[in-house]
PDB file of C-alpha atoms and ligand atoms in Angstrom:
ATOM      1  CA  MET A   1      -0.017   0.068   0.002  1.00  0.00           C
ATOM      2  CA  GLU A   2       1.422   3.447  -1.190  1.00  0.00           C
ATOM      3  CA  ILE A   3       1.215   5.998   2.095  1.00  0.00           C
ATOM      4  CA  ASP A   4       0.557   9.439   1.433  1.00  0.00           C
ATOM      5  CA  TRP A   5       2.582  10.836   4.116  1.00  0.00           C
ATOM      6  CA  THR A   6       1.800  14.520   2.868  1.00  0.00           C
ATOM      7  CA  ALA A   7      -1.886  13.806   3.371  1.00  0.00           C
ATOM      8  CA  LEU A   8      -1.460  11.913   6.796  1.00  0.00           C
ATOM      9  CA  THR A   9       0.610  14.839   8.058  1.00  0.00           C
ATOM     10  CA  ALA A  10      -1.975  17.161   7.381  1.00  0.00           C
ATOM     11  CA  GLU A  11      -4.731  15.189   9.020  1.00  0.00           C
ATOM     12  CA  ALA A  12      -2.347  15.075  11.930  1.00  0.00           C
ATOM     13  CA  LYS A  13      -2.110  18.903  11.930  1.00  0.00           C
ATOM     14  CA  LYS A  14      -5.820  19.766  11.377  1.00  0.00           C
ATOM     15  CA  ALA A  15      -5.943  17.769  14.677  1.00  0.00           C
ATOM     16  CA  MET A  16      -3.228  19.387  16.638  1.00  0.00           C
ATOM     17  CA  GLU A  17      -5.680  22.711  16.013  1.00  0.00           C
ATOM     18  CA  ARG A  18      -8.050  21.115  18.062  1.00  0.00           C
ATOM     19  CA  ALA A  19      -5.782  20.344  21.032  1.00  0.00           C
ATOM     20  CA  TYR A  20      -6.796  21.671  24.742  1.00  0.00           C
ATOM     21  CA  ALA A  21      -3.386  21.811  26.025  1.00  0.00           C
ATOM     22  CA  PRO A  22      -3.793  25.006  28.181  1.00  0.00           C
ATOM     23  CA  TYR A  23      -1.322  24.029  30.802  1.00  0.00           C
ATOM     24  CA  SER A  24       1.564  22.723  28.633  1.00  0.00           C
ATOM     25  CA  ASN A  25       0.785  25.072  25.528  1.00  0.00           C
ATOM     26  CA  PHE A  26       2.202  22.148  23.546  1.00  0.00           C
ATOM     27  CA  PRO A  27      -0.713  21.117  21.325  1.00  0.00           C
ATOM     28  CA  VAL A  28      -0.295  17.592  19.499  1.00  0.00           C
ATOM     29  CA  GLY A  29      -2.000  15.919  16.805  1.00  0.00           C
ATOM     30  CA  ALA A  30      -1.723  12.389  15.608  1.00  0.00           C
ATOM     31  CA  ALA A  31      -3.214  10.584  12.664  1.00  0.00           C
ATOM     32  CA  ALA A  32      -3.225   7.029  11.330  1.00  0.00           C
ATOM     33  CA  LEU A  33      -4.373   5.211   8.119  1.00  0.00           C
ATOM     34  CA  THR A  34      -6.163   1.916   9.091  1.00  0.00           C
ATOM     35  CA  ASP A  35      -5.876  -1.504   7.200  1.00  0.00           C
ATOM     36  CA  ASP A  36      -9.338  -0.699   5.237  1.00  0.00           C
ATOM     37  CA  GLY A  37      -8.030   2.884   4.339  1.00  0.00           C
ATOM     38  CA  ARG A  38      -9.886   4.969   7.167  1.00  0.00           C
ATOM     39  CA  VAL A  39      -8.214   7.824   8.501  1.00  0.00           C
ATOM     40  CA  VAL A  40      -8.051   8.539  12.353  1.00  0.00           C
ATOM     41  CA  SER A  41      -6.745  11.275  14.317  1.00  0.00           C
ATOM     42  CA  GLY A  42      -6.657  12.664  17.774  1.00  0.00           C
ATOM     43  CA  CYS A  43      -5.304  15.668  19.796  1.00  0.00           C
ATOM     44  CA  ASN A  44      -4.217  16.223  23.140  1.00  0.00           C
ATOM     45  CA  VAL A  45      -6.624  16.710  25.982  1.00  0.00           C
ATOM     46  CA  GLU A  46      -5.375  18.111  29.144  1.00  0.00           C
ATOM     47  CA  ASN A  47      -6.656  18.636  32.662  1.00  0.00           C
ATOM     48  CA  ALA A  48      -6.478  20.802  35.553  1.00  0.00           C
ATOM     49  CA  SER A  49      -5.310  17.623  37.433  1.00  0.00           C
ATOM     50  CA  TYR A  50      -2.267  17.385  35.233  1.00  0.00           C
ATOM     51  CA  GLY A  51      -1.350  13.539  35.522  1.00  0.00           C
ATOM     52  CA  LEU A  52      -4.857  13.271  33.852  1.00  0.00           C
ATOM     53  CA  GLY A  53      -4.055  14.374  30.421  1.00  0.00           C
ATOM     54  CA  LEU A  54      -4.698  12.431  27.315  1.00  0.00           C
ATOM     55  CA  CYS A  55      -1.975  12.094  24.932  1.00  0.00           C
ATOM     56  CA  ALA A  56      -3.289  12.843  20.818  1.00  0.00           C
ATOM     57  CA  GLU A  57      -2.738   8.926  20.521  1.00  0.00           C
ATOM     58  CA  CYS A  58      -5.222   8.285  23.280  1.00  0.00           C
ATOM     59  CA  SER A  59      -8.135  10.375  21.375  1.00  0.00           C
ATOM     60  CA  MET A  60      -6.566   8.682  17.897  1.00  0.00           C
ATOM     61  CA  VAL A  61      -7.447   5.184  19.323  1.00  0.00           C
ATOM     62  CA  SER A  62     -10.616   5.625  20.589  1.00  0.00           C
ATOM     63  CA  GLU A  63     -11.582   7.395  17.008  1.00  0.00           C
ATOM     64  CA  LEU A  64     -10.205   3.938  15.962  1.00  0.00           C
ATOM     65  CA  PHE A  65     -12.815   1.854  17.666  1.00  0.00           C
ATOM     66  CA  ARG A  66     -15.721   4.402  17.475  1.00  0.00           C
ATOM     67  CA  THR A  67     -15.498   4.113  13.395  1.00  0.00           C
ATOM     68  CA  GLY A  68     -15.086   0.585  13.289  1.00  0.00           C
ATOM     69  CA  GLY A  69     -11.968  -0.793  14.699  1.00  0.00           C
ATOM     70  CA  GLY A  70      -8.778  -2.650  12.741  1.00  0.00           C
ATOM     71  CA  LYS A  71      -5.296  -2.016  12.459  1.00  0.00           C
ATOM     72  CA  LEU A  72      -2.896   0.818  11.967  1.00  0.00           C
ATOM     73  CA  VAL A  73      -0.577   0.729   8.989  1.00  0.00           C
ATOM     74  CA  ALA A  74       0.949   4.240   8.982  1.00  0.00           C
ATOM     75  CA  PHE A  75       1.319   6.735  11.671  1.00  0.00           C
ATOM     76  CA  ALA A  76       2.296  10.282  12.176  1.00  0.00           C
ATOM     77  CA  CYS A  77       2.263  13.087  14.739  1.00  0.00           C
ATOM     78  CA  VAL A  78       3.130  16.833  14.863  1.00  0.00           C
ATOM     79  CA  ASP A  79       3.978  19.006  17.520  1.00  0.00           C
ATOM     80  CA  GLY A  80       2.389  22.991  17.259  1.00  0.00           C
ATOM     81  CA  ASN A  81       4.624  23.586  14.430  1.00  0.00           C
ATOM     82  CA  GLY A  82       3.488  21.191  12.319  1.00  0.00           C
ATOM     83  CA  ASP A  83       6.966  19.148  12.714  1.00  0.00           C
ATOM     84  CA  ALA A  84       7.356  15.423  13.451  1.00  0.00           C
ATOM     85  CA  LEU A  85       7.199  14.308  17.129  1.00  0.00           C
ATOM     86  CA  MET A  86       8.063  11.215  18.350  1.00  0.00           C
ATOM     87  CA  PRO A  87       5.413   9.268  20.416  1.00  0.00           C
ATOM     88  CA  CYS A  88       6.123   9.226  24.029  1.00  0.00           C
ATOM     89  CA  GLY A  89       6.837   6.047  25.565  1.00  0.00           C
ATOM     90  CA  ARG A  90       3.396   5.147  26.643  1.00  0.00           C
ATOM     91  CA  CYS A  91       1.909   6.180  23.476  1.00  0.00           C
ATOM     92  CA  ARG A  92       4.478   3.730  21.803  1.00  0.00           C
ATOM     93  CA  GLN A  93       2.947   0.782  23.742  1.00  0.00           C
ATOM     94  CA  LEU A  94      -0.626   1.967  22.892  1.00  0.00           C
ATOM     95  CA  LEU A  95       0.286   2.118  19.272  1.00  0.00           C
ATOM     96  CA  PHE A  96       1.951  -1.110  19.384  1.00  0.00           C
ATOM     97  CA  GLU A  97      -1.129  -2.822  20.894  1.00  0.00           C
ATOM     98  CA  HIS A  98      -3.229  -1.740  17.670  1.00  0.00           C
ATOM     99  CA  ALA A  99      -0.664  -1.612  15.052  1.00  0.00           C
ATOM    100  CA  ALA A 100      -0.474  -3.987  11.823  1.00  0.00           C
ATOM    101  CA  GLU A 101       2.926  -5.852  11.442  1.00  0.00           C
ATOM    102  CA  GLY A 102       5.303  -3.452  10.358  1.00  0.00           C
ATOM    103  CA  MET A 103       3.213  -0.267  10.958  1.00  0.00           C
ATOM    104  CA  LEU A 104       5.432   2.522   9.607  1.00  0.00           C
ATOM    105  CA  LEU A 105       5.908   5.787  11.570  1.00  0.00           C
ATOM    106  CA  GLN A 106       7.058   9.051  10.486  1.00  0.00           C
ATOM    107  CA  THR A 107       9.892   9.901  12.736  1.00  0.00           C
ATOM    108  CA  ILE A 108      12.274  12.466  13.326  1.00  0.00           C
ATOM    109  CA  SER A 109      14.879  10.432  11.667  1.00  0.00           C
ATOM    110  CA  GLY A 110      12.737   9.369   8.589  1.00  0.00           C
ATOM    111  CA  ILE A 111       9.944   6.584   7.897  1.00  0.00           C
ATOM    112  CA  LYS A 112      10.492   3.338  10.523  1.00  0.00           C
ATOM    113  CA  PRO A 113       8.545   0.302  11.491  1.00  0.00           C
ATOM    114  CA  ILE A 114       6.965  -0.017  15.189  1.00  0.00           C
ATOM    115  CA  GLU A 115       9.097  -2.492  15.994  1.00  0.00           C
ATOM    116  CA  GLU A 116      12.041  -0.305  15.638  1.00  0.00           C
ATOM    117  CA  VAL A 117      10.864   2.215  17.710  1.00  0.00           C
ATOM    118  CA  LEU A 118       9.670   0.037  20.309  1.00  0.00           C
ATOM    119  CA  PRO A 119      11.865  -3.007  20.321  1.00  0.00           C
ATOM    120  CA  ASP A 120      11.211  -6.542  21.761  1.00  0.00           C
ATOM    121  CA  ALA A 121       7.874  -5.121  22.645  1.00  0.00           C
ATOM    122  CA  PHE A 122       5.671  -6.713  25.160  1.00  0.00           C
ATOM    123  CA  GLY A 123       2.445  -6.997  23.528  1.00  0.00           C
ATOM    124  CA  PRO A 124      -0.771  -9.322  22.991  1.00  0.00           C
ATOM    125  CA  ARG A 125       1.180 -12.091  22.102  1.00  0.00           C
ATOM    126  CA  ASN A 126       2.725 -12.498  25.521  1.00  0.00           C
ATOM    127  CA  LEU A 127      -0.809 -12.922  27.029  1.00  0.00           C
ATOM    128  CA  LYS A 128      -1.491 -15.921  24.663  1.00  0.00           C
ATOM    129  CA  LEU A 129      -0.910 -18.900  26.993  1.00  0.00           C
TER     130      LEU A 129
HETATM  131  N1  THU B   1       1.786  14.401  23.913  1.00  0.00           N
HETATM  132  C1  THU B   1       0.988  13.674  23.186  1.00  0.00           C
HETATM  133  O1  THU B   1      -0.115  14.112  23.178  1.00  0.00           O
HETATM  134  N2  THU B   1       1.662  13.077  22.587  1.00  0.00           N
HETATM  135  C2  THU B   1       3.028  12.315  22.453  1.00  0.00           C
HETATM  136  O2  THU B   1       3.258  11.382  22.110  1.00  0.00           O
HETATM  137  C3  THU B   1       3.967  13.198  23.338  1.00  0.00           C
HETATM  138  C4  THU B   1       3.233  13.946  24.308  1.00  0.00           C
HETATM  139  C5  THU B   1       1.151  15.648  25.021  1.00  0.00           C
HETATM  140  C6  THU B   1       1.004  15.415  26.446  1.00  0.00           C
HETATM  141  C7  THU B   1       0.800  16.646  26.869  1.00  0.00           C
HETATM  142  O3  THU B   1      -0.552  17.422  26.681  1.00  0.00           O
HETATM  143  C8  THU B   1       1.840  17.568  25.772  1.00  0.00           C
HETATM  144  O4  THU B   1       2.023  16.778  25.076  1.00  0.00           O
HETATM  145  C9  THU B   1       3.211  17.681  26.510  1.00  0.00           C
HETATM  146  O5  THU B   1       3.634  16.815  27.099  1.00  0.00           O
END
């Protein structure tokens, strides 16, 4: 499948513009292509109780399920300037759970598969006894 990274980044930017980030002033947008061709996106949503803030990837995964589920095949994340942003550690785990094998991420050092940004990951397979 040919990935339109420009379009995916544009979706992430659009989501970033909806961020609720009054405490960090660090809006984030995330967007992903699903295995059935949908694009899902999300923005960070902070809280006065700081630790409750949700990363952009969290709302993106909610949209994944709200719109029919499936697996993610390509992912892009941007900061307030629209520049590529690496997902935080927690979100790499979150993405791994819902990633198709070899899901590609646009990173600050090029396109990489999820297995490279979360090596030797713990995941659903570990729980199959
Ligand atoms: N943030 C995300 O939304 N995703 C990430 O992967 C990195 C961090 C948000 C959380 C918080 O609202 C803000 O960026 C500053 O940490």
